[in-house]
Amino acid sequence: MPKTGEGRQPDAFYSAAGGERIEVLFDAAAIGSRIEALAREIAEGMSGDVLVVPILTGSFVFAADLIRALQKTPLTPVVDFLSLASYGTGNRSGGRVEILRDLEADPRGQDILLVDDILDTGRTLAYAVDLLTARQAGRVASCVLLDKVAARAVAIEPDYCGFECPDVFVVGYGMDLAHRFRELPFVGRIV
Ligand code: IMP
Ligand code: MG
């Protein structure tokens, strides 16, 4: 395929219906094959019944693909959602995390796989880990599609991570900017 003047593949950019130009950072094929590998990694580290807890809203697309990849492993996942909001300035969370919708299940004694779209400052995931630990869950593991390593404000590392992500605001594959772009099948950056 011919390269553009900047040395990029022409299809590395996408024109959204609203006129925005989005640079594709992780395309659908790369995400799909990484998720298959992630499911195998998770199945090596966990066993039996796992309560998969997607942290809404951004993780719903990733979680949907991840549990279908887990179907090919010996794990027996069940799913329960936790909806959290973190408040801050602009595009970065500021410290206060709030439960918008709680789990239906009692996590006591259960092995948990928290699933989030992106680990940024770490506040949201740290809050979720603390919450489930306080409720006496069994093992609490975490899986994020993207890790913005450079943005961390709280000392937390994911147990399973899809990709390291540059410290830029990304959209697509469930992630939004003002509720838009969740439907994109890839992860990209608005340019
Ligand atoms: P943290 O609490 O700062 O780690 O923020 C994590 C949450 O912020 C994620 O679950 C996302 O919902 C949101 N977030 C962080 N960075 C981005 C981004 O680049 N695009 C979209 N959402 C983001
Ligand atoms: Mg989120």
Short mmCIF file of C-alpha atoms and ligand atoms in Angstrom, two decimals:
data_model
loop_
_atom_site.label_atom_id
_atom_site.label_comp_id
_atom_site.label_asym_id
_atom_site.label_seq_id
_atom_site.Cartn_x
_atom_site.Cartn_y
_atom_site.Cartn_z
CA MET A 1 0.00 0.00 0.00
CA PRO A 2 1.43 3.45 -0.91
CA LYS A 3 2.53 5.69 1.95
CA THR A 4 1.49 9.29 2.43
CA GLY A 5 4.06 12.06 2.59
CA GLU A 6 4.36 11.58 6.37
CA GLY A 7 5.21 7.93 5.91
CA ARG A 8 1.83 6.76 7.24
CA GLN A 9 -0.57 4.27 5.75
CA PRO A 10 -3.50 6.25 4.31
CA ASP A 11 -5.96 4.06 6.21
CA ALA A 12 -4.44 5.04 9.58
CA PHE A 13 -6.90 7.93 9.65
CA TYR A 14 -10.68 7.80 9.84
CA SER A 15 -13.17 10.55 9.08
CA ALA A 16 -16.03 10.48 11.61
CA ALA A 17 -19.60 11.33 10.60
CA GLY A 18 -19.35 14.61 12.54
CA GLY A 19 -16.33 15.68 10.48
CA GLU A 20 -13.62 14.82 13.03
CA ARG A 21 -10.42 13.18 11.83
CA ILE A 22 -9.31 10.33 14.04
CA GLU A 23 -5.89 8.74 13.99
CA VAL A 24 -6.15 4.98 14.47
CA LEU A 25 -3.81 3.87 17.26
CA PHE A 26 -5.04 0.27 17.76
CA ASP A 27 -7.07 -1.21 14.92
CA ALA A 28 -9.80 -3.83 15.22
CA ALA A 29 -7.57 -6.71 14.09
CA ALA A 30 -4.82 -5.85 16.59
CA ILE A 31 -7.36 -5.52 19.42
CA GLY A 32 -9.00 -8.82 18.48
CA SER A 33 -5.82 -10.86 18.45
CA ARG A 34 -4.54 -9.23 21.65
CA ILE A 35 -7.80 -10.15 23.42
CA GLU A 36 -7.46 -13.81 22.39
CA ALA A 37 -3.97 -13.83 23.93
CA LEU A 38 -5.18 -11.97 27.04
CA ALA A 39 -7.87 -14.60 27.63
CA ARG A 40 -5.21 -17.32 27.51
CA GLU A 41 -3.02 -15.37 29.97
CA ILE A 42 -5.97 -14.91 32.33
CA ALA A 43 -6.80 -18.61 32.16
CA GLU A 44 -3.21 -19.45 33.12
CA GLY A 45 -3.41 -17.20 36.18
CA MET A 46 -6.97 -17.89 37.36
CA SER A 47 -9.11 -21.01 37.55
CA GLY A 48 -12.71 -22.15 37.84
CA ASP A 49 -15.47 -19.67 38.63
CA VAL A 50 -14.54 -16.06 38.01
CA LEU A 51 -16.84 -13.10 38.64
CA VAL A 52 -16.03 -10.75 35.77
CA VAL A 53 -16.81 -7.16 36.78
CA PRO A 54 -16.69 -4.63 33.94
CA ILE A 55 -16.41 -1.06 35.21
CA LEU A 56 -19.02 0.83 33.20
CA THR A 57 -19.41 2.55 30.96
CA GLY A 58 -16.21 2.61 28.92
CA SER A 59 -15.37 -1.08 29.29
CA PHE A 60 -18.56 -2.63 27.90
CA VAL A 61 -17.22 -3.30 24.39
CA PHE A 62 -13.91 -4.70 25.63
CA ALA A 63 -15.67 -6.84 28.25
CA ALA A 64 -18.07 -8.26 25.65
CA ASP A 65 -15.18 -9.40 23.47
CA LEU A 66 -13.10 -10.59 26.43
CA ILE A 67 -15.77 -12.90 27.87
CA ARG A 68 -16.31 -14.46 24.46
CA ALA A 69 -12.56 -15.10 24.27
CA LEU A 70 -12.73 -16.60 27.79
CA GLN A 71 -15.32 -19.06 26.47
CA LYS A 72 -12.41 -20.81 24.70
CA THR A 73 -10.64 -21.36 28.05
CA PRO A 74 -11.48 -23.66 30.98
CA LEU A 75 -12.68 -20.67 33.07
CA THR A 76 -16.36 -20.39 33.96
CA PRO A 77 -17.04 -16.64 34.02
CA VAL A 78 -20.18 -14.92 35.27
CA VAL A 79 -20.66 -11.19 34.76
CA ASP A 80 -21.87 -8.44 37.06
CA PHE A 81 -21.48 -4.74 36.33
CA LEU A 82 -20.15 -1.92 38.47
CA SER A 83 -20.70 1.62 37.27
CA LEU A 84 -18.24 4.16 38.63
CA ALA A 85 -17.75 7.82 37.88
CA SER A 86 -14.64 9.81 38.61
CA TYR A 87 -14.80 13.56 38.64
CA GLY A 88 -12.06 15.96 37.77
CA THR A 89 -11.01 18.71 35.46
CA GLY A 90 -11.14 18.36 31.70
CA ASN A 91 -10.30 14.88 30.56
CA ARG A 92 -8.54 13.72 33.70
CA SER A 93 -10.10 12.29 36.86
CA GLY A 94 -9.51 14.30 39.99
CA GLY A 95 -9.75 11.97 42.95
CA ARG A 96 -13.39 11.57 43.87
CA VAL A 97 -14.83 8.27 42.67
CA GLU A 98 -18.51 7.52 43.13
CA ILE A 99 -20.66 4.41 42.65
CA LEU A 100 -23.39 5.06 40.07
CA ARG A 101 -24.64 1.47 39.98
CA ASP A 102 -23.54 -1.21 42.41
CA LEU A 103 -22.98 -4.93 41.86
CA GLU A 104 -25.99 -7.20 42.20
CA ALA A 105 -23.90 -10.10 43.49
CA ASP A 106 -22.27 -10.39 46.89
CA PRO A 107 -18.57 -10.73 45.97
CA ARG A 108 -17.65 -12.30 49.32
CA GLY A 109 -15.27 -15.20 48.76
CA GLN A 110 -15.45 -14.95 44.97
CA ASP A 111 -12.48 -14.57 42.64
CA ILE A 112 -12.96 -11.34 40.72
CA LEU A 113 -11.65 -10.09 37.40
CA LEU A 114 -12.16 -6.33 37.22
CA VAL A 115 -12.27 -5.15 33.61
CA ASP A 116 -11.69 -1.57 32.58
CA ASP A 117 -11.08 0.15 29.29
CA ILE A 118 -8.14 2.28 30.32
CA LEU A 119 -5.93 2.73 33.34
CA ASP A 120 -5.09 6.42 33.56
CA THR A 121 -4.45 8.04 36.96
CA GLY A 122 -5.38 4.69 38.54
CA ARG A 123 -7.97 6.18 40.89
CA THR A 124 -10.96 4.33 39.44
CA LEU A 125 -9.35 0.90 39.48
CA ALA A 126 -7.83 1.46 42.94
CA TYR A 127 -11.27 2.42 44.23
CA ALA A 128 -12.80 -0.74 42.75
CA VAL A 129 -10.07 -3.00 44.16
CA ASP A 130 -10.49 -1.44 47.63
CA LEU A 131 -14.28 -1.76 47.44
CA LEU A 132 -14.20 -5.46 46.58
CA THR A 133 -11.44 -6.18 49.08
CA ALA A 134 -13.49 -4.48 51.80
CA ARG A 135 -16.41 -6.72 50.83
CA GLN A 136 -14.15 -9.73 51.41
CA ALA A 137 -13.90 -10.91 47.82
CA GLY A 138 -11.42 -13.71 47.20
CA ARG A 139 -8.67 -12.86 44.76
CA VAL A 140 -9.18 -9.50 43.03
CA ALA A 141 -7.38 -9.35 39.66
CA SER A 142 -7.65 -6.61 37.08
CA CYS A 143 -7.56 -6.50 33.31
CA VAL A 144 -7.39 -3.29 31.28
CA LEU A 145 -7.31 -2.90 27.54
CA LEU A 146 -5.02 0.13 27.68
CA ASP A 147 -2.50 1.36 30.22
CA LYS A 148 -1.38 5.00 30.17
CA VAL A 149 1.69 4.25 32.24
CA ALA A 150 2.87 7.88 32.25
CA ALA A 151 -0.39 9.21 33.74
CA ARG A 152 -0.43 7.31 37.01
CA ALA A 153 -1.26 9.25 40.23
CA VAL A 154 -1.97 6.20 42.40
CA ALA A 155 0.39 3.22 42.77
CA ILE A 156 -1.49 0.46 40.98
CA GLU A 157 -0.58 -1.92 38.17
CA PRO A 158 -3.01 -4.07 36.19
CA ASP A 159 -2.61 -7.84 36.43
CA TYR A 160 -3.44 -8.16 32.72
CA CYS A 161 -2.99 -5.42 30.13
CA GLY A 162 -3.80 -5.29 26.43
CA PHE A 163 -1.55 -2.47 25.29
CA GLU A 164 0.53 0.35 26.69
CA CYS A 165 -1.04 3.60 25.51
CA PRO A 166 0.55 6.99 24.92
CA ASP A 167 -0.60 9.73 27.31
CA VAL A 168 -3.16 11.17 24.89
CA PHE A 169 -6.95 11.20 25.10
CA VAL A 170 -8.33 8.26 23.12
CA VAL A 171 -11.79 7.34 21.89
CA GLY A 172 -13.51 4.35 20.33
CA TYR A 173 -14.05 0.69 21.22
CA GLY A 174 -16.33 1.79 24.10
CA MET A 175 -14.41 4.92 25.06
CA ASP A 176 -16.03 8.28 24.61
CA LEU A 177 -15.56 12.00 24.37
CA ALA A 178 -18.76 13.57 25.73
CA HIS A 179 -20.61 10.28 25.05
CA ARG A 180 -19.54 10.07 21.42
CA PHE A 181 -17.33 7.65 19.48
CA ARG A 182 -18.02 4.54 21.63
CA GLU A 183 -19.20 2.72 18.48
CA LEU A 184 -15.87 2.90 16.64
CA PRO A 185 -14.37 -0.60 16.23
CA PHE A 186 -10.84 0.76 16.84
CA VAL A 187 -9.08 3.00 19.39
CA GLY A 188 -7.93 6.33 18.10
CA ARG A 189 -7.04 9.91 18.85
CA ILE A 190 -8.92 12.90 17.51
CA VAL A 191 -6.50 15.07 15.51
P1 IMP B 1 -8.47 6.90 36.13
O1 IMP B 1 -9.33 6.85 37.36
O2 IMP B 1 -7.81 8.24 35.97
O3 IMP B 1 -7.50 5.77 36.00
O4 IMP B 1 -9.45 6.90 34.93
C1 IMP B 1 -9.93 5.79 34.40
C2 IMP B 1 -11.19 6.13 33.64
O5 IMP B 1 -11.13 7.41 33.00
C3 IMP B 1 -11.36 5.12 32.55
O6 IMP B 1 -12.17 4.07 33.00
C4 IMP B 1 -12.04 5.92 31.48
O7 IMP B 1 -13.44 5.87 31.68
C5 IMP B 1 -11.59 7.33 31.68
N1 IMP B 1 -10.50 7.69 30.77
C6 IMP B 1 -9.21 7.89 31.07
N2 IMP B 1 -8.48 8.22 30.00
C7 IMP B 1 -9.35 8.20 28.96
C8 IMP B 1 -9.20 8.42 27.55
O8 IMP B 1 -8.12 8.72 27.01
N3 IMP B 1 -10.34 8.31 26.81
C9 IMP B 1 -11.54 8.00 27.33
N4 IMP B 1 -11.72 7.76 28.64
C10 IMP B 1 -10.64 7.87 29.45
MG MG B 2 -14.29 4.22 32.77
#
